[in-house]
mmCIF file of C-alpha atoms in Angstrom:
data_model
loop_
_atom_site.group_PDB
_atom_site.id
_atom_site.type_symbol
_atom_site.label_atom_id
_atom_site.label_comp_id
_atom_site.label_asym_id
_atom_site.label_seq_id
_atom_site.Cartn_x
_atom_site.Cartn_y
_atom_site.Cartn_z
ATOM 1 C CA MET A 108 -9.232 12.618 24.665
ATOM 2 C CA ARG A 109 -9.921 14.902 21.651
ATOM 3 C CA ASP A 110 -13.536 15.626 20.824
ATOM 4 C CA GLU A 111 -13.130 13.814 17.588
ATOM 5 C CA ALA A 112 -11.962 10.755 19.369
ATOM 6 C CA ALA A 113 -14.819 11.013 21.825
ATOM 7 C CA LYS A 114 -17.332 11.116 18.851
ATOM 8 C CA ARG A 115 -15.619 8.037 17.210
ATOM 9 C CA VAL A 116 -16.074 6.137 20.613
ATOM 10 C CA GLU A 117 -19.742 6.991 20.615
ATOM 11 C CA LEU A 118 -20.116 5.763 17.203
ATOM 12 C CA VAL A 119 -18.425 2.440 17.698
ATOM 13 C CA PHE A 120 -20.335 1.713 20.733
ATOM 14 C CA SER A 121 -23.509 2.003 18.736
ATOM 15 C CA LEU A 122 -22.305 -0.175 15.835
ATOM 16 C CA PHE A 123 -21.079 -2.737 18.280
ATOM 17 C CA ASP A 124 -24.625 -2.736 19.887
ATOM 18 C CA ALA A 125 -25.749 -4.640 16.755
ATOM 19 C CA ASN A 126 -29.054 -5.713 18.301
ATOM 20 C CA GLY A 127 -29.800 -2.265 19.663
ATOM 21 C CA ASN A 128 -30.459 -3.383 23.370
ATOM 22 C CA GLY A 129 -28.222 -0.563 24.811
ATOM 23 C CA VAL A 130 -25.610 -2.778 25.866
ATOM 24 C CA ILE A 131 -22.619 -4.733 24.103
ATOM 25 C CA ASP A 132 -22.655 -8.614 24.389
ATOM 26 C CA SER A 133 -21.257 -11.612 22.768
ATOM 27 C CA ASP A 134 -24.453 -11.887 20.686
ATOM 28 C CA ASP A 135 -23.766 -8.302 19.223
ATOM 29 C CA PHE A 136 -20.293 -9.553 17.872
ATOM 30 C CA ASP A 137 -22.088 -12.680 16.479
ATOM 31 C CA LEU A 138 -24.468 -10.619 14.621
ATOM 32 C CA MET A 139 -21.874 -8.436 13.208
ATOM 33 C CA THR A 140 -19.592 -11.168 12.289
ATOM 34 C CA GLY A 141 -22.282 -13.004 10.269
ATOM 35 C CA ARG A 142 -23.164 -9.503 8.535
ATOM 36 C CA VAL A 143 -19.474 -9.064 7.683
ATOM 37 C CA LEU A 144 -18.919 -12.700 6.405
ATOM 38 C CA GLU A 145 -22.105 -12.434 4.242
ATOM 39 C CA ALA A 146 -20.691 -9.191 2.524
ATOM 40 C CA ALA A 147 -17.206 -10.984 2.250
ATOM 41 C CA ALA A 148 -18.367 -14.121 0.556
ATOM 42 C CA ALA A 149 -15.868 -13.991 -2.224
ATOM 43 C CA SER A 150 -13.169 -13.914 0.324
ATOM 44 C CA ASP A 151 -11.070 -17.197 1.075
ATOM 45 C CA GLU A 152 -11.469 -19.126 4.182
ATOM 46 C CA GLY A 153 -8.245 -17.950 5.749
ATOM 47 C CA ALA A 154 -9.539 -14.388 5.345
ATOM 48 C CA GLN A 155 -12.903 -15.188 6.724
ATOM 49 C CA ALA A 156 -11.396 -17.184 9.645
ATOM 50 C CA ALA A 157 -9.073 -14.324 10.647
ATOM 51 C CA ILE A 158 -11.933 -11.934 10.722
ATOM 52 C CA GLN A 159 -14.022 -14.270 12.906
ATOM 53 C CA ALA A 160 -10.854 -14.587 15.365
ATOM 54 C CA ALA A 161 -10.545 -10.832 15.332
ATOM 55 C CA PHE A 162 -14.295 -10.247 16.183
ATOM 56 C CA ARG A 163 -14.067 -13.002 18.669
ATOM 57 C CA ARG A 164 -10.675 -11.345 20.368
ATOM 58 C CA TYR A 165 -12.518 -8.068 20.338
ATOM 59 C CA TRP A 166 -15.276 -9.342 22.453
ATOM 60 C CA THR A 167 -13.260 -11.469 24.856
ATOM 61 C CA THR A 168 -10.889 -8.421 25.434
ATOM 62 C CA LEU A 169 -13.903 -6.137 26.152
ATOM 63 C CA ALA A 170 -15.471 -8.676 28.311
ATOM 64 C CA THR A 171 -12.167 -9.275 30.152
ATOM 65 C CA GLU A 172 -11.097 -5.725 30.692
ATOM 66 C CA LEU A 173 -14.719 -4.125 31.322
ATOM 67 C CA ASP A 174 -17.098 -6.521 32.539
ATOM 68 C CA ALA A 175 -16.130 -6.150 36.355
ATOM 69 C CA ASN A 176 -19.418 -7.433 37.552
ATOM 70 C CA GLY A 177 -19.426 -10.414 35.402
ATOM 71 C CA ASP A 178 -22.869 -9.749 33.986
ATOM 72 C CA GLY A 179 -21.823 -10.546 30.423
ATOM 73 C CA VAL A 180 -22.529 -7.056 29.038
ATOM 74 C CA ILE A 181 -20.576 -3.769 28.409
ATOM 75 C CA THR A 182 -22.414 -0.427 29.031
ATOM 76 C CA VAL A 183 -21.422 2.693 27.262
ATOM 77 C CA ASP A 184 -19.945 4.044 30.416
ATOM 78 C CA GLU A 185 -17.586 1.184 30.659
ATOM 79 C CA PHE A 186 -16.787 1.280 27.094
ATOM 80 C CA ARG A 187 -15.807 4.893 26.847
ATOM 81 C CA PRO A 188 -12.481 5.042 28.692
ATOM 82 C CA PHE A 189 -11.319 1.620 27.285
ATOM 83 C CA VAL A 190 -11.691 1.602 23.716
ATOM 84 C CA LEU A 191 -9.210 4.273 23.101
ATOM 85 C CA ASP A 192 -6.527 2.983 25.424
ATOM 86 C CA PRO A 193 -3.755 1.776 23.224
ATOM 87 C CA GLU A 194 -1.998 0.113 25.916
ATOM 88 C CA ARG A 195 -5.064 -2.172 26.799
ATOM 89 C CA PHE A 196 -6.542 -2.420 23.542
ATOM 90 C CA GLY A 197 -3.847 -1.655 20.790
ATOM 91 C CA PRO A 198 -3.158 -5.157 19.812
ATOM 92 C CA THR A 199 -6.828 -6.261 19.564
ATOM 93 C CA ILE A 200 -7.340 -3.066 17.103
ATOM 94 C CA ALA A 201 -4.248 -4.127 15.195
ATOM 95 C CA GLU A 202 -5.431 -7.704 14.684
ATOM 96 C CA PHE A 203 -8.847 -6.356 13.595
ATOM 97 C CA ALA A 204 -7.487 -3.606 11.275
ATOM 98 C CA GLU A 205 -5.460 -6.479 9.570
ATOM 99 C CA ALA A 206 -8.210 -8.998 9.459
ATOM 100 C CA LEU A 207 -10.761 -6.640 8.119
ATOM 101 C CA SER A 208 -8.595 -4.807 5.555
ATOM 102 C CA ALA A 209 -7.414 -8.249 4.110
ATOM 103 C CA LEU A 210 -11.043 -9.356 3.805
ATOM 104 C CA GLY A 211 -11.604 -6.379 1.472
ATOM 105 C CA ASP A 212 -9.055 -7.903 -0.949
ATOM 106 C CA PRO A 213 -10.157 -11.381 -1.872
ATOM 107 C CA ASP A 214 -8.157 -11.315 -5.316
ATOM 108 C CA GLY A 215 -5.065 -10.679 -3.128
ATOM 109 C CA ASP A 216 -3.592 -7.897 -5.305
ATOM 110 C CA GLY A 217 -3.277 -5.517 -2.408
ATOM 111 C CA LEU A 218 -6.198 -3.164 -3.529
ATOM 112 C CA ILE A 219 -9.546 -2.661 -2.275
ATOM 113 C CA GLU A 220 -12.343 -1.794 -4.737
ATOM 114 C CA ARG A 221 -15.121 0.641 -3.549
ATOM 115 C CA PRO A 222 -18.002 -1.803 -3.932
ATOM 116 C CA LEU A 223 -16.581 -4.329 -1.474
ATOM 117 C CA PHE A 224 -15.304 -1.521 1.025
ATOM 118 C CA VAL A 225 -18.827 -0.134 0.946
ATOM 119 C CA SER A 226 -20.596 -3.604 1.526
ATOM 120 C CA LEU A 227 -18.133 -4.392 4.259
ATOM 121 C CA MET A 228 -18.674 -0.978 6.080
ATOM 122 C CA LYS A 229 -22.445 -1.243 5.749
ATOM 123 C CA ALA A 230 -22.437 -4.620 7.192
ATOM 124 C CA ILE A 231 -20.443 -3.248 10.257
ATOM 125 C CA GLY A 232 -23.281 -0.645 10.477
ATOM 126 C CA PHE A 233 -21.676 2.683 9.156
ATOM 127 C CA GLU A 234 -23.862 5.126 6.934
ATOM 128 C CA GLU A 235 -23.255 4.732 3.279
ATOM 129 C CA PRO A 236 -22.715 8.602 2.522
ATOM 130 C CA ASN A 237 -19.880 8.341 5.383
ATOM 131 C CA ILE A 238 -18.423 5.396 3.959
ATOM 132 C CA HIS A 239 -18.079 7.046 0.526
ATOM 133 C CA ALA A 240 -16.685 10.023 2.222
ATOM 134 C CA LEU A 241 -14.181 8.051 4.082
ATOM 135 C CA PHE A 242 -13.062 6.014 0.742
ATOM 136 C CA ASP A 243 -12.664 9.206 -0.920
ATOM 137 C CA ALA A 244 -10.658 10.504 1.969
ATOM 138 C CA PHE A 245 -8.073 7.558 1.540
ATOM 139 C CA GLY A 246 -7.264 8.883 -1.670
ATOM 140 C CA PRO A 247 -8.447 6.021 -4.161
ATOM 141 C CA ASP A 248 -6.337 5.553 -7.326
ATOM 142 C CA THR A 249 -8.028 6.267 -10.812
ATOM 143 C CA GLU A 250 -9.575 2.908 -10.926
ATOM 144 C CA ASP A 251 -11.389 3.820 -7.579
ATOM 145 C CA ARG A 252 -9.260 1.505 -5.447
ATOM 146 C CA ILE A 253 -7.173 2.087 -2.223
ATOM 147 C CA THR A 254 -4.485 -0.301 -0.723
ATOM 148 C CA VAL A 255 -5.024 -2.695 1.985
ATOM 149 C CA ALA A 256 -2.383 -1.009 4.110
ATOM 150 C CA THR A 257 -4.083 2.400 3.941
ATOM 151 C CA TRP A 258 -7.258 0.977 5.225
ATOM 152 C CA ALA A 259 -5.437 -0.919 8.060
ATOM 153 C CA VAL A 260 -3.899 2.243 9.083
ATOM 154 C CA GLY A 261 -6.926 4.130 8.787
ATOM 155 C CA ILE A 262 -8.850 1.677 11.135
ATOM 156 C CA LYS A 263 -5.933 1.835 13.672
ATOM 157 C CA ASP A 264 -5.636 5.769 13.328
ATOM 158 C CA TYR A 265 -9.697 5.686 14.255
ATOM 159 C CA TYR A 266 -9.209 4.195 17.769
ATOM 160 C CA ALA A 267 -6.151 6.596 18.682
ATOM 161 C CA PRO A 268 -7.404 9.050 21.256
ATOM 162 C CA ASP A 269 -4.969 11.755 20.054
ATOM 163 C CA MET A 270 -5.756 11.798 16.507
ATOM 164 C CA ALA A 271 -8.047 14.458 14.879
ATOM 165 C CA GLY A 272 -8.378 15.233 11.048
ATOM 166 C CA ILE A 273 -7.950 11.712 10.038
ATOM 167 C CA PRO A 274 -10.020 9.943 7.368
ATOM 168 C CA GLY A 275 -11.911 8.146 9.620
ATOM 169 C CA ASP A 276 -13.449 11.243 11.277
ATOM 170 C CA GLN A 277 -15.665 11.066 7.851
ATOM 171 C CA LEU A 278 -17.446 8.194 9.495
ATOM 172 C CA VAL A 279 -18.762 10.726 12.378
ATOM 173 C CA SER A 280 -19.712 13.635 10.272
ATOM 174 C CA ALA A 281 -23.306 14.096 9.064
ATOM 175 C CA ARG A 282 -23.609 13.436 5.390
ATOM 176 C CA ALA A 283 -26.388 14.141 3.123
ATOM 177 C CA VAL A 284 -27.908 11.073 1.333
#
């Protein structure tokens, strides 16, 4: 696993531990889902249902693949080797990427405006300066928008263990506020 990917894994774990108790459990996913849905209030019910299903699948996949002792929690040591395994986790990431990027396009024009992108990413827990750096790395158009497809690919790339120098690396770089 590349160093960049290892840093992405650590960040994802910290974000998924939404309640800050040091492990990931179903409550964390409920918390994050609620925050994301609040940020996506303008999105239609279908898009909201899709992100709820994607978060649910994410948790179910983690629990099924990693919770060997059945205690209902995932530790960082259990999480590290799994989350970047495309064989085990690829379909879950793909569903999540499609659902989250679609949620950012409530008017259905195929474009995501920066303010909603920032709101959704903050709801997940990313730092605002890093969110703006990521958006800029995606190459927004002159009206400060990116395509839904660009964001979906960016999410999938973020979870690839062999990827480096990708826009998603902006999320793990320290940024001045």
